[in-house]
CSV table of C-alpha atoms and ligand atoms in Angstrom, one decimal:
chain,number,residue,atom,x,y,z
A,1,UNK,CA,-98.7,42.0,-27.3
A,2,UNK,CA,-99.8,39.5,-24.6
A,3,UNK,CA,-99.7,41.1,-21.1
A,4,UNK,CA,-97.4,39.2,-18.8
A,5,UNK,CA,-97.7,39.4,-15.0
A,6,UNK,CA,-94.7,39.4,-12.8
A,7,UNK,CA,-95.6,39.2,-9.1
A,8,UNK,CA,-92.9,40.8,-7.0
A,9,UNK,CA,-91.9,38.7,-4.0
A,10,UNK,CA,-91.0,41.8,-2.0
A,11,UNK,CA,-94.6,41.7,-0.8
A,12,UNK,CA,-94.7,38.0,-0.2
A,13,UNK,CA,-94.4,36.2,3.1
A,14,UNK,CA,-90.7,35.8,3.5
A,15,UNK,CA,-91.1,33.0,6.1
A,16,UNK,CA,-92.5,30.8,3.4
A,17,UNK,CA,-91.3,32.0,0.0
A,18,UNK,CA,-91.3,28.5,-1.6
A,19,UNK,CA,-95.0,28.2,-0.9
A,20,UNK,CA,-95.7,31.7,-2.1
A,21,UNK,CA,-94.0,31.0,-5.4
A,22,UNK,CA,-96.0,27.8,-5.9
A,23,UNK,CA,-99.2,29.7,-5.2
A,24,UNK,CA,-98.6,32.5,-7.7
A,25,UNK,CA,-97.5,30.0,-10.3
A,26,UNK,CA,-100.7,28.1,-9.8
A,27,UNK,CA,-102.6,31.4,-10.0
A,28,UNK,CA,-101.3,32.1,-13.5
A,29,UNK,CA,-98.2,34.3,-13.1
A,30,UNK,CA,-95.9,34.5,-16.0
A,31,UNK,CA,-92.6,35.1,-14.1
A,32,UNK,CA,-91.4,35.9,-10.6
A,33,UNK,CA,-90.0,39.3,-10.0
A,34,UNK,CA,-87.2,39.3,-7.5
A,35,UNK,CA,-86.1,42.7,-6.0
A,36,UNK,CA,-82.4,42.9,-5.0
A,37,UNK,CA,-81.5,45.9,-2.9
A,38,UNK,CA,-78.1,46.8,-1.5
A,39,UNK,CA,-78.8,49.7,0.9
A,40,UNK,CA,-76.6,51.9,-1.3
A,41,UNK,CA,-78.4,52.6,-4.6
A,42,UNK,CA,-81.7,52.3,-2.6
A,43,UNK,CA,-82.4,52.8,1.1
A,44,UNK,CA,-83.3,49.2,1.8
A,45,UNK,CA,-81.7,45.8,1.8
A,46,UNK,CA,-83.4,42.6,0.6
A,47,UNK,CA,-81.9,39.4,-0.7
A,48,UNK,CA,-79.0,38.1,-2.7
A,49,UNK,CA,-77.9,35.1,-4.8
A,50,UNK,CA,-78.1,32.5,-2.0
A,51,UNK,CA,-81.8,33.0,-1.7
A,52,UNK,CA,-82.4,33.1,-5.4
A,53,UNK,CA,-80.7,29.7,-5.7
A,54,UNK,CA,-83.3,28.2,-3.5
A,55,UNK,CA,-86.1,30.1,-5.1
A,56,UNK,CA,-85.0,28.5,-8.4
A,57,UNK,CA,-85.8,25.1,-7.1
A,58,UNK,CA,-89.3,26.1,-6.0
A,59,UNK,CA,-90.8,27.2,-9.3
A,60,UNK,CA,-90.8,26.5,-13.0
A,61,UNK,CA,-91.4,30.1,-13.8
A,62,UNK,CA,-88.6,32.4,-15.0
A,63,UNK,CA,-86.9,34.4,-12.3
A,64,UNK,CA,-86.9,38.1,-13.3
A,65,UNK,CA,-84.1,39.6,-11.1
A,66,UNK,CA,-84.2,43.3,-10.7
A,67,UNK,CA,-80.8,44.6,-9.4
A,68,UNK,CA,-81.2,47.8,-7.5
A,69,UNK,CA,-77.5,47.8,-6.6
A,70,UNK,CA,-74.4,49.9,-7.2
A,71,UNK,CA,-71.7,48.4,-9.5
A,72,UNK,CA,-74.0,45.6,-10.7
A,73,UNK,CA,-71.3,44.2,-13.0
A,74,UNK,CA,-69.4,42.9,-10.0
A,75,UNK,CA,-72.2,40.6,-8.9
A,76,UNK,CA,-74.0,39.7,-12.2
A,77,UNK,CA,-72.0,36.4,-12.4
A,78,UNK,CA,-73.3,35.3,-9.0
A,79,UNK,CA,-76.8,36.1,-10.0
A,80,UNK,CA,-76.4,34.1,-13.2
A,81,UNK,CA,-75.0,31.1,-11.3
A,82,UNK,CA,-77.9,31.3,-8.8
A,83,UNK,CA,-80.3,30.7,-11.7
A,84,UNK,CA,-81.6,34.1,-12.9
A,85,UNK,CA,-83.5,33.9,-16.2
A,86,UNK,CA,-83.8,37.7,-16.7
A,87,UNK,CA,-81.4,40.3,-15.2
A,88,UNK,CA,-82.1,44.0,-15.0
A,89,UNK,CA,-79.6,46.7,-14.2
A,90,UNK,CA,-80.3,50.4,-13.6
A,91,UNK,CA,-78.9,52.9,-16.0
A,92,UNK,CA,-78.0,55.1,-13.1
A,93,UNK,CA,-75.5,52.4,-11.9
A,94,UNK,CA,-73.6,51.3,-15.0
A,95,UNK,CA,-71.7,52.8,-18.0
A,96,UNK,CA,-72.5,52.1,-21.7
A,97,UNK,CA,-69.3,50.1,-22.2
A,98,UNK,CA,-70.1,47.8,-19.3
A,99,UNK,CA,-73.6,47.3,-20.5
A,100,UNK,CA,-72.2,46.2,-23.8
A,101,UNK,CA,-70.0,43.6,-22.1
A,102,UNK,CA,-72.7,42.3,-19.8
A,103,UNK,CA,-75.2,42.0,-22.7
A,104,UNK,CA,-72.9,39.7,-24.7
A,105,UNK,CA,-72.1,37.6,-21.6
A,106,UNK,CA,-75.7,37.2,-20.7
A,107,UNK,CA,-76.8,36.5,-24.3
A,108,UNK,CA,-74.3,33.7,-24.5
A,109,UNK,CA,-76.0,32.0,-21.6
A,110,UNK,CA,-79.5,32.6,-22.8
A,111,UNK,CA,-80.3,35.2,-20.1
A,112,UNK,CA,-82.5,38.1,-21.1
A,113,UNK,CA,-81.0,41.5,-20.2
A,114,UNK,CA,-83.1,44.5,-19.1
A,115,UNK,CA,-82.3,48.1,-18.5
A,116,UNK,CA,-84.2,50.1,-16.0
A,117,UNK,CA,-84.6,53.8,-15.2
A,118,UNK,CA,-85.9,55.7,-12.3
A,119,UNK,CA,-88.9,58.0,-12.5
A,120,UNK,CA,-86.6,61.0,-12.4
A,121,UNK,CA,-84.2,59.8,-15.0
A,122,UNK,CA,-84.9,61.0,-18.6
A,123,UNK,CA,-85.4,58.6,-21.5
A,124,UNK,CA,-82.4,60.2,-23.2
A,125,UNK,CA,-80.2,58.3,-20.7
A,126,UNK,CA,-81.1,54.9,-22.2
A,127,UNK,CA,-81.6,55.8,-25.8
A,128,UNK,CA,-78.1,54.8,-26.9
A,129,UNK,CA,-78.1,51.5,-25.0
A,130,UNK,CA,-81.6,50.3,-26.0
A,131,UNK,CA,-80.0,48.2,-28.7
A,132,UNK,CA,-78.3,46.1,-26.0
A,133,UNK,CA,-81.6,45.6,-24.1
A,134,UNK,CA,-84.0,42.7,-24.5
A,135,UNK,CA,-86.5,44.6,-22.4
A,136,UNK,CA,-86.8,47.9,-20.6
A,137,UNK,CA,-88.1,48.3,-17.0
A,138,UNK,CA,-89.7,51.6,-16.3
A,139,UNK,CA,-89.9,52.4,-12.6
A,140,UNK,CA,-93.2,54.0,-11.8
A,141,UNK,CA,-92.2,54.6,-8.2
A,142,UNK,CA,-88.9,55.6,-6.7
A,143,UNK,CA,-87.2,52.2,-6.1
A,144,UNK,CA,-86.7,50.9,-2.5
A,145,UNK,CA,-90.1,49.9,-1.1
A,146,UNK,CA,-93.3,48.1,-2.0
A,147,UNK,CA,-96.7,49.7,-1.6
A,148,UNK,CA,-96.0,53.2,-3.0
A,149,UNK,CA,-98.3,55.3,-5.3
A,150,UNK,CA,-97.9,55.0,-9.0
A,151,UNK,CA,-96.3,58.2,-10.5
A,152,UNK,CA,-98.6,59.2,-13.3
A,153,UNK,CA,-96.2,61.5,-15.0
A,154,UNK,CA,-94.1,58.5,-16.0
A,155,UNK,CA,-96.8,57.5,-18.5
A,156,UNK,CA,-95.5,59.9,-21.2
A,157,UNK,CA,-92.1,58.3,-20.9
A,158,UNK,CA,-93.6,54.9,-21.5
A,159,UNK,CA,-95.5,56.2,-24.6
A,160,UNK,CA,-92.3,57.8,-26.0
A,161,UNK,CA,-90.3,54.6,-25.3
A,162,UNK,CA,-92.9,52.5,-27.0
A,163,UNK,CA,-92.6,54.6,-30.2
A,164,UNK,CA,-88.9,53.8,-30.4
A,165,UNK,CA,-88.5,50.3,-28.8
A,166,UNK,CA,-90.0,47.1,-30.1
A,167,UNK,CA,-89.0,44.9,-27.1
A,168,UNK,CA,-90.9,44.2,-23.9
A,169,UNK,CA,-91.6,47.2,-21.7
A,170,UNK,CA,-92.1,46.3,-18.0
A,171,UNK,CA,-93.5,48.7,-15.5
A,172,UNK,CA,-92.7,48.4,-11.8
A,173,UNK,CA,-94.3,50.1,-8.8
A,174,UNK,CA,-97.8,51.0,-7.7
A,175,UNK,CA,-99.5,48.6,-10.2
A,176,UNK,CA,-103.1,47.8,-9.5
A,177,UNK,CA,-106.2,47.2,-11.5
A,178,UNK,CA,-106.5,50.9,-12.4
A,179,UNK,CA,-102.8,51.7,-13.1
A,180,UNK,CA,-102.3,48.4,-15.0
A,181,UNK,CA,-104.8,49.7,-17.6
A,182,UNK,CA,-103.2,53.0,-18.1
A,183,UNK,CA,-99.7,51.6,-18.2
A,184,UNK,CA,-100.8,49.0,-20.9
A,185,UNK,CA,-102.5,51.8,-22.9
A,186,UNK,CA,-99.2,53.7,-22.8
A,187,UNK,CA,-97.3,50.7,-24.2
A,188,UNK,CA,-96.2,48.5,-21.3
A,189,UNK,CA,-96.7,44.7,-21.7
A,190,UNK,CA,-95.1,43.3,-18.5
A,191,UNK,CA,-96.7,44.3,-15.2
A,192,UNK,CA,-94.7,43.9,-12.0
A,193,UNK,CA,-97.0,43.9,-9.0
A,194,UNK,CA,-96.1,43.3,-5.4
A,195,UNK,CA,-98.7,44.5,-2.9
A,196,UNK,CA,-101.6,44.3,-5.3
A,197,UNK,CA,-101.1,40.5,-5.8
A,198,UNK,CA,-99.7,39.4,-2.4
A,199,UNK,CA,-102.0,41.7,-0.5
A,200,UNK,CA,-105.0,40.3,-2.1
A,201,UNK,CA,-106.9,37.4,-0.6
A,202,UNK,CA,-107.1,35.6,-4.0
A,203,UNK,CA,-103.9,35.6,-6.2
A,204,UNK,CA,-105.7,34.1,-9.2
A,205,UNK,CA,-108.4,36.8,-9.2
A,206,UNK,CA,-105.8,39.6,-8.7
A,207,UNK,CA,-103.7,38.3,-11.7
A,208,UNK,CA,-106.8,38.0,-13.9
A,209,UNK,CA,-107.8,41.5,-13.0
A,210,UNK,CA,-104.4,42.9,-13.9
A,211,UNK,CA,-104.7,41.2,-17.3
A,212,UNK,CA,-108.2,42.9,-17.6
A,213,UNK,CA,-109.8,39.4,-17.7
A,214,UNK,CA,-112.3,40.2,-15.0
B,1,LIG,C1,-89.7,48.8,-5.8
B,1,LIG,C2,-89.6,47.4,-6.4
B,1,LIG,C3,-90.9,46.9,-6.8
B,1,LIG,C4,-91.9,46.7,-5.7
B,1,LIG,C5,-93.3,46.9,-6.3
B,1,LIG,O1,-88.5,49.3,-5.5
B,1,LIG,O2,-88.7,47.4,-7.5
B,1,LIG,O3,-90.7,45.7,-7.6
B,1,LIG,O4,-91.8,45.4,-5.1
B,1,LIG,O5,-94.2,46.8,-5.2
B,1,LIG,P1,-95.6,47.4,-5.4
B,1,LIG,O6,-96.3,46.6,-6.5
B,1,LIG,O7,-96.2,47.2,-4.1
B,1,LIG,O8,-95.5,48.9,-5.7
B,2,LIG,ZN1,-88.7,45.6,-8.9
């Protein structure tokens, strides 16, 4: 599977997001990861649909919108209208029946649907909804903030998931040159990286290194 790189704009310079998007696009990113936080599901607040709408006009890359919010089903339509190309909800925030409804709505509009789980949430929680997911997003830090340490014990969860799921597996949190390698070896093929990319002096080099291209 080709490794895809999704820089997380949480670590970008928010005073010039349009420029940052253009820079990572030119540097070889495959998609833009957008972290949406509500101050309820996670102890931080970031951005919502109005910002995403303007981001959409600043890049040709798909917008990978990661909803770290309670009751995501109430806001998914707004995120769709804003131009999301991929939408991820957390299994800790939504029931199976609602997942099923959202999957068919999103599929009808050509939007890829992802299901995420926190480091402390067992794989058994998503087993019976994997059939509705185009991809899974495995949190390798506790969600809420950029710049945290990769939690190595999540690797076995990625391995087990890979043995039962053929879709894309995205990993999010603490990804750098070293942890990218072990996450990919465990079965991940989309790498979300915030501080590693935006904290580097050279976005192109950082993205190449994550792909193990030197
Ligand atoms: C964490 C977010 C991540 C975060 C990753 O709650 O979901 O996407 O931006 O940042 P780094 O790569 O710095 O851990
Ligand atoms: Zn994220």
